[in-house]
Structure formats: C-alpha cells, structure tokens
Amino acid sequence: MRSVYFDHSGTTPVHPAVAEEMYRYLIGDSFGNPSSVNHLGLQVRKKVTEARDIAAQAIGAAPGEIVFTSGGTESDNMAIHGAAYTNKSRGNHIITSAVEHHAVLNTVKALGKQGFNITILPVDQYGMVSVDDVAAAITDRTILITIMHANNEVGTIMPIAEIGKLARERKIVFHVDAVQSFGKIPVNVDELGANLLSLSGHKIYGPKGIGVLYIRKGTRWRQTLFHGGAQERLRRAGTENIPGIMGLAKAIELAMENREAESARLMVLRDKLIKGLTSIENVRLTGHPVKRLPNHASFLFKCIEGESMLISLDMKRIAASTGSACTSGSLEPSHVLLAMGIPHADAHGSLRLTLGKDNTDDDVDYLLEVIKPIVEKLRNMSPLED
Ligand code: PLP
C-alpha cells in the first residue's frame, strides 16, 4: 500500500545528509568535549564555531547571538523566563496571544502565577493577532511581548515585523517563536525586529532535541533556568550536544539552499489539497486563506471526530494530525481553534495536512481519492449528524 506522510508540522524525517553528518560525531575520534583543552576538544570546538556561523547567517544574526538549546520548547522557556526576570525592576507585564504553542503559553501562564501580570491577546477568525490589539495592550509596565511567527495548527503567518516595530519604539523585549516558519518563509531577525527568536531542528529535517535561541546583542536578558558550567558563553550550561549541533547546521544549510524552490513547489500541492477538500460538503479551511505557511493545509469537517478521521486515514497509510500533535491524546479540543471562535463541537472535527520534501502530486491525488468515502462513512455513523 502507498504510504504518505502529511504531518511535517509535527515533525520531519531526518535528512540522510544530516544523519551522515551526525554519525561522524558519534564514531571514531570526533567525540571530544569542546570545553576540553586537548586536540580532540579543540577539533570539535572548531566545528561548533562553524555550525554557529551557519545558524547565524541563516537568520541574519551575528554568531555570538546564537545559543544552542535542546529544541523549541527550551528556547521558548529560556527566552521568556530570562527576559521576564531580567526586566523585573522595570515592570511586570507580559503580552502574548491565545494561539501560541504551549511552550510559550504555559510558560507565560506559569509566570502569571509568580506575580507577573499577563495579557493573552485574542485572535480573529483566521487565528491572526491584531497589531492594534498589541499596541492597545502595551503599558508602561510592559517588559516582554512574545508572539509566534506562524501558527503550528492553522498555518497563519502573524504580522511580526509590525509588532517588532512597536516593541522597538517602546523599548520592550520582543520574542518570536519561529519554530514553524523557519525553512519555509524568510526569517530575518532584523526584518522581524526580534530580540529573541526560537528555532527547532526536527521541523527542518534535522534531529529532535536540538534548537537555537537567538539573543540579540544588548537585549536585557540573562540566563535564569540552568545553573552549571560556562558553556554557550554562560547562556546555556551543559556539555554541548555535538551530533545534534552538527546535524542541525547541516539541516539549516539544506533548508537555506532549497527554501524558495521547495516552498513554491509545496504551495501548488497545498492549494490543490485545499481546493479538493473544501469542495466536499461541510468542509472548510481553517487559518488564513493567503497569509499561511506554504506547506500548511488545515480543515474543519462538520459532524466528524478528528480522531476517527485520523484512524481511518492511517489505515490507508496516510499520516496526518488533528489540531496540534502536542495536544492530541487529550480530549480537549485545540485551544487555537477555540480562540478563533470555533464552537467546541466543531473544533473536534479538525484535520491538519502539512506537506514536506518527499510529497508529490500523486500523494495529494491519493488523499483526495481516499478521503471522500471516509467522510461519507464517518458522517453516516456519526451521532453528531444534524
Ligand atoms: N513552538 C512551536 C510553534 C511548535 O510548533 C513546536 C513544536 O511543535 C514547539 C515550539 C516546540 O518545539 P520542540 O518540539 O523542538 O520542543
């Protein structure tokens, strides 16, 4: 049976060239500790410097502004926690949006329990944050704004550059979670006006458990979570994950080489999926129709449980997701869809199809062919049918 992977926003397969690069640092004599003053350590240290240069160049940063972390969740936590506590003497107000990934939302909420005053901005029907709402929420006590570049569940691209401009004018630290956008649309820290920016390896054909936190030089931020050694210039203690860092650098190189052509190719497939699926009765697109990630298609199927849809598709060897992969397993519908004003019952019928490098036009045809009878069958069985 044909096997199709449509869950690239959940995670991506490790690119063979990335795996090869990582393997080099798992075997032989490339195991040195970059903090060790011996030839093995120095050799690896040089490679980490090269990897840092690659990461910096990809987002328009300086190498000294790049910190390697264990992934998007850690980068988000470090960014938010560090900025909040470093700026506590100036104020205690933090602004975020209702559709952030839990790595951001739950971190901000945790700070809310520790005496910070938090504003969680609403979004419109497309999951978009309004720049005017951000402007209206800013007070003299605001010390941090954290808004994602693109949403993982509905693919909507936020007006980050405009929010960055506001933050800069008001001298407020601005954090951007670019985990989903990086490698798909341009991510440049100056254009976005970011002080802090999070990236993750496993969304770009790199390994899991590695990521980047960009920290703009001069940002009022210091390390507040980990206490330990002086690695990453005192910004992230712990012996570096060398195979991960080397794999991430390779993945970034490949992403930069292929981004434009690949995004253009995927956009055609995405639009075919959207056209095909929204032609089915009572199926609609979620997220912004135009300002959306080039590989991202997400839908609501009326009178269908997303979980049942996933299982039926999986039996046809199509891997998709409903809402966020990180929240599936719990019965609560996605906080993103609820924030977009979608009623509780409808929000259960969500399906996310996110495309990647191995997907072809035939994969899209296959999905469109198998999904129609699945929808019919599930709707016939559904107690939700009206
Ligand atoms: N931020 C966003 C927008 C994400 O989509 C994810 C993962 O799905 C994360 C953060 C967390 O990244 P990681 O899995 O590397 O911890």
XYZ file of C-alpha atoms and ligand atoms in Angstrom:
402
model
C 0.000 0.000 0.000
C 1.117 3.524 -0.732
C 2.394 5.371 2.356
C 2.040 9.130 2.646
C 3.385 11.431 5.334
C 1.371 14.627 5.778
C 2.471 15.642 9.270
C 5.556 17.777 8.669
C 4.457 20.413 11.170
C 4.506 17.639 13.773
C 7.977 16.507 12.848
C 10.090 15.734 9.781
C 12.250 12.740 8.884
C 15.969 13.299 9.371
C 17.546 14.097 6.002
C 20.087 11.398 5.023
C 22.829 14.041 4.682
C 22.013 15.220 8.217
C 22.191 11.670 9.573
C 25.548 11.154 7.856
C 26.895 14.351 9.347
C 25.707 13.357 12.831
C 27.188 9.883 12.526
C 30.621 11.417 12.038
C 30.358 12.844 15.541
C 29.212 9.608 17.106
C 32.016 7.376 15.894
C 35.801 7.465 15.731
C 37.701 10.277 17.368
C 35.195 13.118 16.934
C 33.814 12.647 20.428
C 35.759 15.431 22.138
C 34.278 17.838 24.636
C 34.559 21.356 23.192
C 35.427 22.682 26.661
C 38.458 20.361 26.904
C 41.859 21.791 26.157
C 43.195 18.886 24.124
C 43.312 18.264 20.403
C 40.052 16.276 20.384
C 38.207 19.016 22.212
C 39.682 21.772 20.078
C 38.791 19.959 16.880
C 35.146 19.714 17.908
C 35.122 23.268 19.200
C 36.114 24.489 15.745
C 33.197 22.587 14.216
C 30.746 24.093 16.725
C 32.004 27.542 15.724
C 31.311 26.705 12.079
C 27.825 25.442 12.956
C 27.137 28.649 14.871
C 28.177 30.699 11.836
C 25.748 28.744 9.636
C 22.850 29.246 12.072
C 23.635 32.941 12.446
C 23.867 33.571 8.726
C 20.541 31.863 8.075
C 18.626 34.379 10.211
C 20.785 37.472 9.661
C 22.364 37.325 13.118
C 25.925 37.510 14.431
C 27.468 34.185 15.571
C 27.750 35.455 19.155
C 23.973 35.861 19.251
C 23.308 32.137 18.696
C 22.798 29.765 21.628
C 22.273 26.045 21.023
C 19.468 24.560 23.130
C 17.595 21.264 23.347
C 14.842 22.465 20.994
C 11.929 24.838 20.557
C 10.423 24.242 23.991
C 13.663 25.020 25.778
C 14.332 28.077 23.608
C 10.846 29.431 24.375
C 11.209 28.793 28.104
C 14.690 30.310 28.258
C 13.681 33.359 26.242
C 10.542 34.178 28.231
C 11.786 33.309 31.697
C 15.099 35.104 31.167
C 13.522 38.273 29.764
C 10.833 38.382 32.466
C 13.192 38.101 35.427
C 15.908 40.302 33.962
C 13.435 43.149 33.451
C 11.515 42.757 36.684
C 12.758 46.040 38.101
C 11.239 47.857 35.088
C 7.806 46.288 35.171
C 5.939 43.007 35.343
C 3.618 42.991 32.336
C 3.920 40.333 29.605
C 1.887 40.208 26.384
C 1.263 37.052 24.365
C -1.504 35.599 22.190
C -4.130 32.936 22.764
C -2.839 30.779 19.891
C 0.784 30.342 20.946
C 2.283 26.893 21.251
C 2.040 25.543 24.803
C 5.804 26.016 25.169
C 5.065 29.759 25.169
C 1.542 29.893 26.570
C 2.198 27.666 29.566
C 5.485 29.435 30.327
C 3.726 32.801 30.360
C 0.890 31.376 32.474
C 3.425 29.952 34.936
C 4.943 33.429 35.253
C 1.425 34.744 35.856
C 1.348 32.559 38.989
C 4.663 34.046 40.073
C 3.459 37.621 40.251
C 3.741 38.720 36.617
C 0.759 40.421 35.080
C -0.133 38.726 31.806
C -2.255 39.736 28.829
C -3.317 36.971 26.454
C -4.498 38.672 23.282
C -7.446 37.303 21.315
C -7.174 36.458 17.605
C -9.528 36.897 14.685
C -11.371 34.142 12.795
C -8.144 33.307 10.938
C -6.051 32.968 14.073
C -4.359 36.306 13.406
C -3.201 38.673 16.142
C -4.048 42.334 15.519
C -1.230 44.876 15.682
C -3.719 47.399 17.108
C -4.558 44.997 19.928
C -0.859 44.659 20.742
C -0.474 48.446 20.726
C -3.510 48.880 22.971
C -2.269 46.273 25.436
C 1.144 47.909 25.973
C 1.518 49.785 29.251
C 4.438 51.497 30.976
C 4.915 48.233 32.867
C 5.213 46.031 29.750
C 8.587 44.267 29.655
C 8.041 41.446 27.155
C 5.949 40.668 24.073
C 6.037 37.087 22.809
C 4.178 36.236 19.583
C 4.742 33.341 17.188
C 5.782 33.906 13.569
C 3.484 31.228 12.139
C 0.919 29.093 13.868
C 1.553 25.350 14.010
C -2.099 24.322 13.933
C -3.616 26.579 11.292
C -0.549 27.895 9.464
C -1.435 31.594 9.814
C 1.522 33.974 9.467
C 1.432 36.805 12.014
C 2.273 40.491 11.374
C 5.565 40.105 13.231
C 7.513 42.950 11.603
C 4.815 45.476 12.627
C 4.705 44.136 16.176
C 8.516 44.212 16.257
C 8.439 47.873 15.274
C 6.051 48.671 18.125
C 8.194 46.788 20.596
C 11.348 48.559 19.448
C 9.722 52.010 19.715
C 8.622 51.221 23.254
C 11.932 49.500 24.145
C 10.143 46.284 25.055
C 11.888 42.936 24.635
C 10.281 41.021 21.740
C 10.417 37.236 21.496
C 9.349 35.380 18.349
C 8.710 31.646 18.175
C 9.828 30.891 14.608
C 9.794 27.101 15.001
C 7.208 26.617 12.237
C 8.195 29.403 9.875
C 11.925 28.823 9.642
C 12.870 26.985 6.459
C 9.516 27.805 4.840
C 9.382 31.592 4.698
C 12.165 34.162 5.216
C 13.186 34.575 8.852
C 15.461 37.558 9.376
C 15.852 38.858 12.914
C 16.314 42.490 11.814
C 13.341 42.488 9.465
C 11.178 40.919 12.168
C 12.537 43.223 14.873
C 13.131 40.279 17.210
C 15.296 40.458 20.318
C 14.847 36.768 20.977
C 13.876 34.061 18.483
C 13.350 30.297 18.824
C 14.145 27.579 16.278
C 13.894 23.793 16.392
C 15.860 21.157 14.475
C 13.227 18.491 13.963
C 10.865 20.681 11.928
C 13.516 21.149 9.219
C 14.752 17.562 8.628
C 17.214 17.870 11.492
C 17.309 15.763 14.652
C 14.970 16.049 17.618
C 16.298 17.553 20.824
C 18.291 20.398 19.304
C 17.368 24.006 18.669
C 18.530 27.581 18.746
C 17.753 30.598 20.837
C 18.812 33.807 19.128
C 19.612 36.566 21.627
C 20.180 39.995 20.097
C 23.289 41.695 21.424
C 22.346 44.257 24.072
C 18.997 42.610 24.920
C 18.088 42.777 28.574
C 18.123 39.024 29.004
C 20.106 36.697 31.177
C 20.092 33.031 31.873
C 17.680 32.183 34.689
C 16.873 28.487 34.293
C 20.040 26.399 34.260
C 22.901 26.673 36.703
C 26.094 24.930 35.740
C 29.130 25.401 33.552
C 30.112 28.339 31.382
C 29.082 26.787 28.044
C 27.476 28.941 25.350
C 29.055 32.000 26.957
C 27.210 31.495 30.219
C 23.867 31.451 28.474
C 23.161 27.725 28.463
C 25.020 25.434 30.857
C 25.689 21.803 29.955
C 28.054 19.961 27.622
C 27.023 20.664 24.060
C 25.049 18.094 22.057
C 27.680 17.827 19.333
C 25.964 15.351 16.949
C 22.775 17.396 17.346
C 24.503 20.703 16.654
C 26.297 19.312 13.608
C 23.074 17.755 12.304
C 21.186 20.988 12.874
C 23.800 23.003 10.975
C 23.532 20.608 8.036
C 19.726 20.810 8.126
C 19.895 24.615 8.164
C 22.264 24.617 5.179
C 19.906 22.378 3.213
C 16.874 24.427 4.224
C 18.531 27.629 3.038
C 19.570 26.091 -0.281
C 16.128 24.689 -1.051
C 13.690 27.018 0.686
C 12.462 29.165 -2.164
C 12.054 26.452 -4.791
C 10.640 23.964 -2.316
C 8.121 26.418 -0.854
C 6.903 27.296 -4.359
C 6.509 23.593 -5.170
C 4.654 22.807 -1.943
C 2.355 25.774 -2.336
C 0.958 24.237 -5.528
C 0.295 20.942 -3.746
C -1.170 22.762 -0.741
C -3.580 24.695 -2.924
C -4.664 21.530 -4.693
C -5.399 19.926 -1.322
C -7.352 22.974 -0.201
C -9.368 23.107 -3.411
C -10.089 19.378 -3.344
C -11.089 19.154 0.305
C -13.152 22.324 0.509
C -15.185 21.069 -2.450
C -16.544 18.366 -0.106
C -19.751 19.430 1.579
C -19.348 20.983 5.037
C -15.580 21.085 4.950
C -13.850 24.389 5.425
C -10.354 25.732 5.603
C -9.038 26.937 8.961
C -6.410 29.644 9.239
C -5.745 32.496 6.869
C -6.550 31.809 3.188
C -3.496 33.721 1.914
C -1.178 34.590 4.807
C -0.398 30.991 5.567
C 2.638 28.701 5.513
C 3.347 27.321 2.023
C 3.139 23.702 3.207
C 0.167 24.018 5.538
C -3.447 22.988 4.942
C -5.896 22.674 7.838
C -9.607 21.997 7.849
C -12.774 21.537 9.824
C -15.055 18.644 8.914
C -18.541 19.112 10.242
C -20.040 16.153 12.133
C -16.795 14.197 12.154
C -14.443 13.448 15.020
C -10.894 14.363 14.042
C -9.581 11.288 15.864
C -11.813 8.937 13.824
C -10.658 10.658 10.657
C -7.013 10.172 11.657
C -7.504 6.477 12.329
C -9.339 5.957 9.028
C -6.603 7.796 7.126
C -3.922 5.896 8.987
C -5.499 2.622 7.859
C -4.846 3.881 4.341
C -1.266 4.622 5.435
C -1.759 8.385 5.393
C -0.214 10.070 8.427
C -1.943 13.340 9.291
C -2.844 15.117 12.506
C -5.753 16.738 14.225
C -5.035 20.045 15.894
C -1.565 20.035 17.365
C 0.290 16.750 17.636
C 1.450 18.004 21.010
C -2.116 18.189 22.354
C -3.592 15.078 20.769
C -4.127 12.366 23.302
C -6.180 14.748 25.391
C -9.861 15.098 24.668
C -9.894 18.875 24.946
C -10.274 20.474 21.528
C -7.439 22.650 20.337
C -7.016 25.941 22.212
C -6.123 27.539 18.874
C -9.418 26.650 17.210
C -11.411 27.696 20.275
C -9.575 31.045 20.329
C -10.598 31.534 16.690
C -14.227 31.401 17.799
C -14.926 27.899 16.518
C -17.604 26.203 18.645
C -16.431 23.384 20.915
C -18.304 20.662 18.994
C -16.968 21.796 15.593
C -13.403 22.143 16.846
C -13.261 18.373 17.366
C -13.505 17.858 13.611
C -10.143 19.322 12.683
C -7.621 17.836 10.290
C -4.132 19.173 9.588
C -2.210 18.144 6.482
C 1.305 19.538 6.340
C 3.473 18.852 3.337
C 7.181 18.217 3.005
C 10.069 17.347 0.755
C 9.006 13.822 -0.260
C 5.375 14.661 -1.050
C 4.259 14.577 -4.652
C 1.206 15.418 -6.696
C 0.319 11.702 -6.594
C 0.215 11.836 -2.782
C -2.333 14.634 -2.973
C -4.401 12.693 -5.519
C -4.272 9.632 -3.276
C -5.540 11.596 -0.286
C -8.315 13.210 -2.274
C -9.350 9.822 -3.596
C -9.484 8.005 -0.254
C -10.897 10.772 1.907
C -14.263 11.139 0.222
C -15.554 7.639 1.116
C -14.080 8.056 4.619
C -16.027 11.277 5.143
C -19.196 9.643 3.884
C -18.775 6.615 6.121
C -17.933 8.631 9.239
C -20.813 11.010 8.676
C -23.229 8.118 8.257
C -22.036 6.675 11.553
C -21.877 9.968 13.360
C -24.133 10.696 16.320
C -23.246 14.350 15.657
C -25.006 14.482 12.302
C -27.719 17.082 12.137
N 6.818 26.176 19.038
C 6.060 25.779 18.004
C 5.312 26.793 17.213
C 5.969 24.428 17.688
O 5.198 24.044 16.664
C 6.684 23.477 18.472
C 6.562 22.031 18.188
O 5.591 21.565 17.671
C 7.479 23.958 19.522
C 7.523 25.305 19.782
C 8.276 23.024 20.376
O 9.464 22.625 19.724
P 10.248 21.316 20.184
O 9.413 20.145 19.758
O 11.565 21.394 19.482
O 10.406 21.394 21.673
